[in-house]
Amino acid sequence: MKNETYNSLPSPCWLLEEKKLIENLETIAYVKAQSGAKVLLALKGYALWKSFDTLRPYLDGCCASGLYEARLAAEEFGKEVHTYSPAYKVEEIEAIAAISHHMVFNTPSQFHCFAKKAKEINSNLSLGLRVNPEYSASPKEIYNPCGLYSRLGTTLENFDENLLPRLDGLHFHALCEQDSDALEAVLENFDAKFGRYLSQMKWINFGGGHHITKKGYDLDKLITLIKTFKTKYNVEVYLEPGEAIGWETGVLVATVLDIVHNCIDIAILDTSAEAHMPDTIIMPYRAEVRGAGKAGEKPYTYRLGGNTCLAGDIMGDYSFDRPLQIGDKIVFEDQMHYTMVKATTFNGIKLPDIAVERRDGTIEILKTFGYEDFKNRLS
Ligand SMILES: *Cc1c(COP(=O)(O)O)cnc(C)c1O
């Protein structure tokens, strides 16, 4: 992508690079073909639905965390809709059951409350329970579903064997940006705890967090683990990655609005870490900036900050070959997953528009945001 193209985009703007998305999808298609697993898109991480035409041929459907994501999956993706929610609400059960293929409950108590009703609405619905294998090597506690006191999934101690005749499958989600050796360790723990029930199941869902499309990920190991598991228990295996689908498939383009000096040079951008890339603060992680190095690596170092009044709205310190000028574009890499699904209009700041660069290099603006999007959320 040439720099002039960035100048022609609205700012700020998310730009999906379709070619890179397809490269990820081809890796996923390879895993599916070699392992026999089914793969769903986790809408929690990536839900840019105007790209679903590109995704659909490669994937088996979506996994949703509640009614809205399930509706989006049914309306815009088609194929299989798998819904799991930490807790369903009584008023949403009918609508969720009607459009879902799999419905996964978090606890035996939720199962007892709602499974019968859900089956009455949709007799083809396949029912499952999320279990907690109580093991995870997740790198960050906030992203560890199997950490101490986790509310996500049923521990073996709380498992209710009376449910077994009514369960088609079990679900676990224990990984976060991890390689297949981490999955192997989770599977050992899952098997040790729940293995005795697995031959009664039709499917097992291995959740998300598989960093399948990251360079260096051990695909062969993943494929072997799935094949071995499928043979051992004669079950269908599902994976539901979010991040791995959108991994390194696009950028957030922003503009330098001003440069201030307070002991260091600070560039104020027309975007926000807090509002548009919150994981940079929550996780925290440092987004790569195209053409920039770490602080001090190149001659001109700047702190990049957002255009909100939050003091901590900072992307980090970056160095450049040339001094930054007002009007320069700053291109943050890898901004397709866990960004637009989390973005807010905090402090009245404009949401980034959404554009796509098609395979043939043409740019299409898919969505623009304005004042009404800010106003309409507030009453
Ligand atoms: C978040 C989540 C996913 C997707 O996780 P990624 O890290 O984006 O792959 C899948 N399943 C469940 C239950 C989740 O909570």
Tab-separated table of C-alpha atoms and ligand atoms in Angstrom:
chain	number	residue	atom	x	y	z
A	1	MET	CA	0.000	0.000	0.000
A	2	LYS	CA	1.419	3.361	-1.019
A	3	ASN	CA	1.447	6.294	1.362
A	4	GLU	CA	-0.746	8.404	-0.966
A	5	THR	CA	-3.500	5.853	-0.455
A	6	TYR	CA	-3.435	6.485	3.282
A	7	ASN	CA	-3.703	10.197	2.577
A	8	SER	CA	-6.821	9.621	0.504
A	9	LEU	CA	-8.603	7.720	3.308
A	10	PRO	CA	-10.816	9.409	5.862
A	11	SER	CA	-9.089	9.724	9.243
A	12	PRO	CA	-9.141	7.904	11.532
A	13	CYS	CA	-9.947	4.797	9.534
A	14	TRP	CA	-9.664	1.043	9.914
A	15	LEU	CA	-8.491	-0.526	6.701
A	16	LEU	CA	-8.993	-4.253	6.183
A	17	GLU	CA	-6.474	-5.760	3.756
A	18	GLU	CA	-8.481	-8.482	2.055
A	19	LYS	CA	-5.445	-10.245	0.651
A	20	LYS	CA	-4.048	-10.831	4.137
A	21	LEU	CA	-7.427	-11.993	5.414
A	22	ILE	CA	-7.537	-14.604	2.652
A	23	GLU	CA	-4.022	-15.789	3.534
A	24	ASN	CA	-5.224	-16.428	7.092
A	25	LEU	CA	-8.321	-18.202	5.829
A	26	GLU	CA	-6.231	-20.456	3.621
A	27	THR	CA	-4.181	-21.508	6.643
A	28	ILE	CA	-7.409	-22.288	8.468
A	29	ALA	CA	-8.742	-24.213	5.477
A	30	TYR	CA	-5.557	-26.294	5.530
A	31	VAL	CA	-6.043	-27.124	9.230
A	32	LYS	CA	-9.653	-28.093	8.548
A	33	ALA	CA	-8.769	-30.286	5.596
A	34	GLN	CA	-5.893	-32.051	7.372
A	35	SER	CA	-7.508	-32.481	10.783
A	36	GLY	CA	-11.195	-32.859	10.014
A	37	ALA	CA	-12.051	-30.184	12.601
A	38	LYS	CA	-14.753	-27.609	12.007
A	39	VAL	CA	-13.785	-23.969	12.502
A	40	LEU	CA	-16.057	-21.129	13.583
A	41	LEU	CA	-15.413	-17.401	13.680
A	42	ALA	CA	-15.629	-15.963	17.225
A	43	LEU	CA	-17.592	-12.760	16.718
A	44	LYS	CA	-16.342	-11.435	20.032
A	45	GLY	CA	-12.964	-10.770	18.426
A	46	TYR	CA	-13.879	-9.933	14.839
A	47	ALA	CA	-17.322	-8.985	13.543
A	48	LEU	CA	-16.703	-6.807	10.493
A	49	TRP	CA	-19.731	-8.293	8.803
A	50	LYS	CA	-19.267	-6.651	5.456
A	51	SER	CA	-16.278	-8.990	5.069
A	52	PHE	CA	-18.336	-12.130	5.776
A	53	ASP	CA	-18.706	-12.903	2.044
A	54	THR	CA	-14.939	-13.396	2.020
A	55	LEU	CA	-14.926	-15.526	5.190
A	56	ARG	CA	-17.939	-17.723	4.523
A	57	PRO	CA	-16.455	-20.214	2.014
A	58	TYR	CA	-13.611	-21.055	4.418
A	59	LEU	CA	-15.432	-21.410	7.724
A	60	ASP	CA	-18.275	-23.505	9.147
A	61	GLY	CA	-20.109	-20.697	10.890
A	62	CYS	CA	-19.805	-18.383	13.868
A	63	CYS	CA	-19.703	-18.618	17.614
A	64	ALA	CA	-21.768	-16.049	19.446
A	65	SER	CA	-21.769	-14.957	23.077
A	66	GLY	CA	-25.438	-14.062	23.286
A	67	LEU	CA	-28.470	-12.917	21.362
A	68	TYR	CA	-26.963	-10.023	19.434
A	69	GLU	CA	-23.967	-11.919	18.151
A	70	ALA	CA	-26.186	-14.915	17.361
A	71	ARG	CA	-28.496	-12.673	15.349
A	72	LEU	CA	-25.592	-11.142	13.491
A	73	ALA	CA	-24.328	-14.648	12.694
A	74	ALA	CA	-27.749	-15.800	11.474
A	75	GLU	CA	-28.485	-12.646	9.491
A	76	GLU	CA	-25.118	-11.968	7.914
A	77	PHE	CA	-23.028	-15.142	7.981
A	78	GLY	CA	-25.428	-18.064	7.714
A	79	LYS	CA	-24.033	-21.581	8.221
A	80	GLU	CA	-23.739	-22.840	11.816
A	81	VAL	CA	-24.541	-20.601	14.778
A	82	HIS	CA	-23.065	-21.750	18.081
A	83	THR	CA	-24.113	-19.739	21.085
A	84	TYR	CA	-22.505	-19.785	24.501
A	85	SER	CA	-23.218	-17.194	27.136
A	86	PRO	CA	-21.866	-16.995	30.693
A	87	ALA	CA	-25.527	-16.598	31.697
A	88	TYR	CA	-28.629	-16.562	29.497
A	89	LYS	CA	-31.608	-14.334	30.284
A	90	VAL	CA	-35.079	-15.830	30.328
A	91	GLU	CA	-36.450	-13.285	27.859
A	92	GLU	CA	-33.804	-14.146	25.277
A	93	ILE	CA	-33.944	-17.947	25.315
A	94	GLU	CA	-36.588	-18.375	22.622
A	95	ALA	CA	-34.897	-16.057	20.156
A	96	ILE	CA	-31.472	-17.622	20.749
A	97	ALA	CA	-32.769	-21.191	20.519
A	98	ALA	CA	-34.630	-20.453	17.289
A	99	ILE	CA	-31.519	-19.328	15.394
A	100	SER	CA	-28.773	-21.452	17.007
A	101	HIS	CA	-27.475	-24.866	15.985
A	102	HIS	CA	-25.501	-25.415	19.162
A	103	MET	CA	-26.342	-23.887	22.515
A	104	VAL	CA	-23.761	-24.203	25.266
A	105	PHE	CA	-24.572	-23.548	28.922
A	106	ASN	CA	-22.099	-22.326	31.485
A	107	THR	CA	-23.438	-24.199	34.504
A	108	PRO	CA	-25.746	-27.102	35.324
A	109	SER	CA	-28.060	-24.529	36.922
A	110	GLN	CA	-28.456	-22.627	33.640
A	111	PHE	CA	-28.918	-25.937	31.843
A	112	HIS	CA	-31.718	-26.935	34.193
A	113	CYS	CA	-33.385	-23.530	33.813
A	114	PHE	CA	-33.371	-23.292	30.037
A	115	ALA	CA	-32.443	-26.488	28.157
A	116	LYS	CA	-35.963	-27.902	28.036
A	117	LYS	CA	-37.463	-24.670	26.768
A	118	ALA	CA	-34.713	-24.278	24.175
A	119	LYS	CA	-35.332	-27.790	22.830
A	120	GLU	CA	-39.081	-27.118	22.611
A	121	ILE	CA	-38.377	-24.090	20.427
A	122	ASN	CA	-35.848	-25.912	18.246
A	123	SER	CA	-35.808	-29.698	18.394
A	124	ASN	CA	-32.657	-29.847	16.235
A	125	LEU	CA	-30.678	-27.812	18.726
A	126	SER	CA	-27.544	-29.548	19.959
A	127	LEU	CA	-26.943	-28.891	23.654
A	128	GLY	CA	-23.628	-28.596	25.425
A	129	LEU	CA	-21.995	-27.583	28.682
A	130	ARG	CA	-18.889	-25.464	29.057
A	131	VAL	CA	-16.449	-27.071	31.449
A	132	ASN	CA	-13.425	-25.617	33.151
A	133	PRO	CA	-10.379	-27.878	32.815
A	134	GLU	CA	-8.804	-25.830	35.648
A	135	TYR	CA	-5.578	-25.575	33.763
A	136	SER	CA	-4.312	-22.791	31.567
A	137	ALA	CA	-0.971	-21.290	30.736
A	138	SER	CA	-2.680	-18.089	29.642
A	139	PRO	CA	-0.131	-15.284	29.651
A	140	LYS	CA	-2.379	-12.710	31.384
A	141	GLU	CA	-4.754	-13.225	34.292
A	142	ILE	CA	-7.430	-10.974	32.778
A	143	TYR	CA	-7.495	-13.332	29.779
A	144	ASN	CA	-7.329	-16.550	31.773
A	145	PRO	CA	-10.714	-18.321	31.772
A	146	CYS	CA	-9.307	-21.079	33.989
A	147	GLY	CA	-7.736	-18.838	36.607
A	148	LEU	CA	-8.545	-18.730	40.307
A	149	TYR	CA	-12.278	-18.131	40.987
A	150	SER	CA	-13.132	-18.118	37.285
A	151	ARG	CA	-16.874	-17.913	36.613
A	152	LEU	CA	-16.428	-19.372	33.129
A	153	GLY	CA	-17.277	-23.035	32.778
A	154	THR	CA	-18.199	-25.828	35.200
A	155	THR	CA	-15.467	-27.431	37.265
A	156	LEU	CA	-15.422	-31.190	37.680
A	157	GLU	CA	-16.547	-30.692	41.280
A	158	ASN	CA	-19.709	-28.954	40.068
A	159	PHE	CA	-20.366	-31.270	37.136
A	160	ASP	CA	-23.791	-32.904	37.283
A	161	GLU	CA	-23.765	-36.428	35.837
A	162	ASN	CA	-27.562	-36.365	35.623
A	163	LEU	CA	-27.139	-34.095	32.627
A	164	LEU	CA	-25.168	-36.661	30.648
A	165	PRO	CA	-28.086	-38.182	28.706
A	166	ARG	CA	-29.117	-34.716	27.542
A	167	LEU	CA	-25.655	-33.424	26.575
A	168	ASP	CA	-24.431	-33.657	22.980
A	169	GLY	CA	-21.117	-32.010	23.667
A	170	LEU	CA	-18.671	-30.313	25.989
A	171	HIS	CA	-16.951	-27.000	25.430
A	172	PHE	CA	-13.796	-25.556	26.931
A	173	HIS	CA	-11.981	-22.308	26.254
A	174	ALA	CA	-8.644	-22.022	27.996
A	175	LEU	CA	-6.172	-20.395	25.621
A	176	CYS	CA	-5.176	-16.854	24.756
A	177	GLU	CA	-2.813	-16.227	21.830
A	178	GLN	CA	-1.154	-19.590	22.393
A	179	ASP	CA	0.633	-22.259	20.420
A	180	SER	CA	-0.437	-25.881	20.037
A	181	ASP	CA	1.788	-27.102	22.875
A	182	ALA	CA	-0.422	-25.055	25.227
A	183	LEU	CA	-3.458	-26.780	23.723
A	184	GLU	CA	-1.776	-30.123	24.299
A	185	ALA	CA	-1.367	-29.331	27.996
A	186	VAL	CA	-4.988	-28.178	28.277
A	187	LEU	CA	-6.179	-31.333	26.513
A	188	GLU	CA	-4.261	-33.517	28.970
A	189	ASN	CA	-6.017	-31.823	31.872
A	190	PHE	CA	-9.399	-31.842	30.146
A	191	ASP	CA	-9.005	-35.527	29.374
A	192	ALA	CA	-7.873	-36.396	32.903
A	193	LYS	CA	-10.927	-34.662	34.379
A	194	PHE	CA	-13.686	-35.211	31.833
A	195	GLY	CA	-12.337	-38.047	29.642
A	196	ARG	CA	-14.668	-40.579	31.219
A	197	TYR	CA	-17.670	-38.743	29.710
A	198	LEU	CA	-16.343	-38.064	26.246
A	199	SER	CA	-17.299	-41.210	24.385
A	200	GLN	CA	-20.940	-40.313	25.122
A	201	MET	CA	-20.539	-36.995	23.296
A	202	LYS	CA	-21.101	-36.069	19.660
A	203	TRP	CA	-18.770	-33.084	19.672
A	204	ILE	CA	-16.135	-31.319	21.719
A	205	ASN	CA	-15.472	-27.626	21.237
A	206	PHE	CA	-11.833	-26.635	21.901
A	207	GLY	CA	-12.734	-22.904	22.183
A	208	GLY	CA	-10.541	-20.104	20.869
A	209	GLY	CA	-7.140	-18.630	21.610
A	210	HIS	CA	-5.335	-20.842	19.065
A	211	HIS	CA	-2.810	-18.557	17.402
A	212	ILE	CA	-3.068	-20.576	14.191
A	213	THR	CA	-2.173	-17.812	11.744
A	214	LYS	CA	0.807	-16.439	13.644
A	215	LYS	CA	4.192	-17.120	12.058
A	216	GLY	CA	5.853	-20.035	13.796
A	217	TYR	CA	2.634	-21.622	15.090
A	218	ASP	CA	3.008	-25.390	15.014
A	219	LEU	CA	0.183	-26.363	12.640
A	220	ASP	CA	1.271	-29.989	12.371
A	221	LYS	CA	1.026	-30.430	16.108
A	222	LEU	CA	-2.475	-28.939	16.145
A	223	ILE	CA	-3.542	-31.244	13.339
A	224	THR	CA	-2.113	-34.295	15.107
A	225	LEU	CA	-3.766	-33.358	18.406
A	226	ILE	CA	-7.161	-32.995	16.731
A	227	LYS	CA	-6.868	-36.196	14.734
A	228	THR	CA	-5.745	-38.203	17.749
A	229	PHE	CA	-8.565	-36.799	19.856
A	230	LYS	CA	-11.200	-37.413	17.184
A	231	THR	CA	-10.081	-41.012	16.780
A	232	LYS	CA	-9.866	-41.681	20.502
A	233	TYR	CA	-13.398	-40.481	21.279
A	234	ASN	CA	-15.146	-40.588	17.887
A	235	VAL	CA	-16.371	-36.998	18.200
A	236	GLU	CA	-16.588	-33.942	15.975
A	237	VAL	CA	-14.044	-31.290	17.034
A	238	TYR	CA	-14.735	-27.573	16.778
A	239	LEU	CA	-12.312	-24.667	17.070
A	240	GLU	CA	-13.604	-21.127	17.429
A	241	PRO	CA	-10.786	-18.628	16.935
A	242	GLY	CA	-11.420	-14.899	16.761
A	243	GLU	CA	-8.016	-13.306	16.873
A	244	ALA	CA	-6.438	-15.849	14.517
A	245	ILE	CA	-8.930	-14.900	11.787
A	246	GLY	CA	-8.265	-11.166	11.967
A	247	TRP	CA	-4.588	-11.480	12.920
A	248	GLU	CA	-2.438	-8.964	11.007
A	249	THR	CA	-5.109	-8.329	8.379
A	250	GLY	CA	-5.344	-4.568	8.544
A	251	VAL	CA	-4.399	-1.255	10.038
A	252	LEU	CA	-5.736	1.782	11.852
A	253	VAL	CA	-4.728	4.942	10.034
A	254	ALA	CA	-4.629	8.164	12.050
A	255	THR	CA	-3.388	11.704	11.548
A	256	VAL	CA	-1.025	13.842	13.623
A	257	LEU	CA	-3.060	16.846	14.835
A	258	ASP	CA	-0.451	18.610	16.920
A	259	ILE	CA	2.963	18.165	18.478
A	260	VAL	CA	3.548	19.338	22.012
A	261	HIS	CA	6.698	19.397	24.043
A	262	ASN	CA	6.838	18.680	27.771
A	263	CYS	CA	10.340	17.346	28.451
A	264	ILE	CA	9.679	14.945	25.548
A	265	ASP	CA	8.008	15.341	22.157
A	266	ILE	CA	4.418	14.198	22.099
A	267	ALA	CA	2.226	13.827	19.023
A	268	ILE	CA	-1.539	14.115	19.488
A	269	LEU	CA	-3.435	11.923	17.036
A	270	ASP	CA	-7.056	11.998	15.871
A	271	THR	CA	-7.603	8.544	17.350
A	272	SER	CA	-7.531	7.162	20.895
A	273	ALA	CA	-5.884	4.227	22.620
A	274	GLU	CA	-8.693	4.197	25.172
A	275	ALA	CA	-11.584	4.409	22.703
A	276	HIS	CA	-10.286	2.668	19.570
A	277	MET	CA	-7.534	0.296	20.614
A	278	PRO	CA	-8.362	-0.411	24.282
A	279	ASP	CA	-6.305	-3.595	24.516
A	280	THR	CA	-3.178	-1.478	24.221
A	281	ILE	CA	-4.130	-0.193	27.678
A	282	ILE	CA	-5.907	-3.235	29.141
A	283	MET	CA	-3.588	-6.051	28.127
A	284	PRO	CA	-1.382	-3.971	27.777
A	285	TYR	CA	0.438	-4.337	24.489
A	286	ARG	CA	2.288	-2.060	22.134
A	287	ALA	CA	0.866	-1.789	18.624
A	288	GLU	CA	3.491	-1.690	15.894
A	289	VAL	CA	3.583	1.520	13.873
A	290	ARG	CA	4.582	1.177	10.229
A	291	GLY	CA	8.052	2.603	9.611
A	292	ALA	CA	8.667	3.371	13.290
A	293	GLY	CA	11.033	1.828	15.822
A	294	LYS	CA	11.202	1.624	19.597
A	295	ALA	CA	11.967	4.834	21.492
A	296	GLY	CA	15.510	5.975	20.677
A	297	GLU	CA	16.053	3.434	17.901
A	298	LYS	CA	15.637	6.032	15.156
A	299	PRO	CA	16.636	9.718	15.423
A	300	TYR	CA	13.230	11.249	16.276
A	301	THR	CA	11.278	9.860	19.211
A	302	TYR	CA	7.696	10.834	20.058
A	303	ARG	CA	5.111	9.693	22.512
A	304	LEU	CA	1.891	9.036	20.579
A	305	GLY	CA	-1.248	10.095	22.433
A	306	GLY	CA	-4.981	10.143	21.786
A	307	ASN	CA	-7.292	13.092	21.326
A	308	THR	CA	-9.231	12.573	24.562
A	309	CYS	CA	-8.835	14.278	27.926
A	310	LEU	CA	-7.755	11.044	29.595
A	311	ALA	CA	-4.158	11.514	30.709
A	312	GLY	CA	-3.400	7.850	30.177
A	313	ASP	CA	-4.676	7.790	26.599
A	314	ILE	CA	-1.222	6.905	25.275
A	315	MET	CA	-0.236	4.395	22.570
A	316	GLY	CA	3.441	4.380	23.504
A	317	ASP	CA	6.805	5.871	22.543
A	318	TYR	CA	7.984	5.430	18.957
A	319	SER	CA	10.917	6.697	16.924
A	320	PHE	CA	10.950	7.839	13.296
A	321	ASP	CA	13.528	8.582	10.592
A	322	ARG	CA	12.227	12.128	10.135
A	323	PRO	CA	10.573	14.626	12.455
A	324	LEU	CA	6.783	14.200	12.516
A	325	GLN	CA	4.749	16.987	10.948
A	326	ILE	CA	1.190	18.018	11.578
A	327	GLY	CA	-0.933	16.156	9.012
A	328	ASP	CA	1.350	13.089	8.847
A	329	LYS	CA	-0.342	9.707	8.785
A	330	ILE	CA	0.407	7.196	11.539
A	331	VAL	CA	-0.366	3.606	10.572
A	332	PHE	CA	-0.933	1.167	13.448
A	333	GLU	CA	-0.475	-2.454	12.388
A	334	ASP	CA	-2.684	-5.420	13.216
A	335	GLN	CA	-5.803	-3.477	14.223
A	336	MET	CA	-8.622	-5.700	12.940
A	337	HIS	CA	-9.339	-7.893	15.968
A	338	TYR	CA	-10.564	-6.729	19.382
A	339	THR	CA	-10.604	-3.123	18.173
A	340	MET	CA	-13.802	-2.196	16.326
A	341	VAL	CA	-15.783	-4.712	18.412
A	342	LYS	CA	-14.677	-2.814	21.519
A	343	ALA	CA	-14.562	0.779	20.284
A	344	THR	CA	-16.523	3.502	22.068
A	345	THR	CA	-17.349	7.164	21.526
A	346	PHE	CA	-15.752	8.090	24.851
A	347	ASN	CA	-15.204	11.821	25.222
A	348	GLY	CA	-17.218	12.444	22.047
A	349	ILE	CA	-14.414	11.271	19.848
A	350	LYS	CA	-15.348	10.098	16.387
A	351	LEU	CA	-15.310	6.394	15.685
A	352	PRO	CA	-12.852	5.426	12.950
A	353	ASP	CA	-14.497	4.806	9.596
A	354	ILE	CA	-14.135	1.313	8.133
A	355	ALA	CA	-12.651	0.620	4.708
A	356	VAL	CA	-11.373	-2.383	2.799
A	357	GLU	CA	-8.585	-2.763	0.298
A	358	ARG	CA	-9.841	-5.414	-2.126
A	359	ARG	CA	-7.601	-8.076	-3.652
A	360	ASP	CA	-7.212	-5.973	-6.795
A	361	GLY	CA	-6.054	-2.943	-4.803
A	362	THR	CA	-9.269	-0.922	-4.996
A	363	ILE	CA	-10.380	0.782	-1.819
A	364	GLU	CA	-13.982	0.757	-0.661
A	365	ILE	CA	-15.292	2.756	2.274
A	366	LEU	CA	-17.673	0.378	4.064
A	367	LYS	CA	-18.884	2.598	6.877
A	368	THR	CA	-18.556	6.163	8.061
A	369	PHE	CA	-19.450	7.347	11.537
A	370	GLY	CA	-20.626	10.732	12.672
A	371	TYR	CA	-22.175	12.783	15.439
A	372	GLU	CA	-25.422	10.767	15.428
A	373	ASP	CA	-23.548	7.603	16.443
A	374	PHE	CA	-22.284	9.439	19.516
A	375	LYS	CA	-25.606	11.092	20.346
A	376	ASN	CA	-27.854	8.063	19.815
A	377	ARG	CA	-26.072	5.959	22.388
A	378	LEU	CA	-26.534	8.441	25.180
A	379	SER	CA	-30.332	8.656	25.403
B	1	LIG	C1	-12.951	-15.068	23.330
B	1	LIG	C2	-13.479	-16.410	23.015
B	1	LIG	C3	-13.135	-17.044	21.809
B	1	LIG	C4	-12.165	-16.451	20.832
B	1	LIG	O1	-10.915	-16.284	21.395
B	1	LIG	P1	-9.667	-15.745	20.526
B	1	LIG	O2	-8.599	-15.552	21.521
B	1	LIG	O3	-10.104	-14.478	19.868
B	1	LIG	O4	-9.360	-16.800	19.513
B	1	LIG	C5	-13.691	-18.284	21.552
B	1	LIG	N1	-14.550	-18.869	22.419
B	1	LIG	C6	-14.902	-18.293	23.585
B	1	LIG	C7	-15.839	-18.986	24.490
B	1	LIG	C8	-14.381	-17.045	23.923
B	1	LIG	O5	-14.710	-16.475	25.081
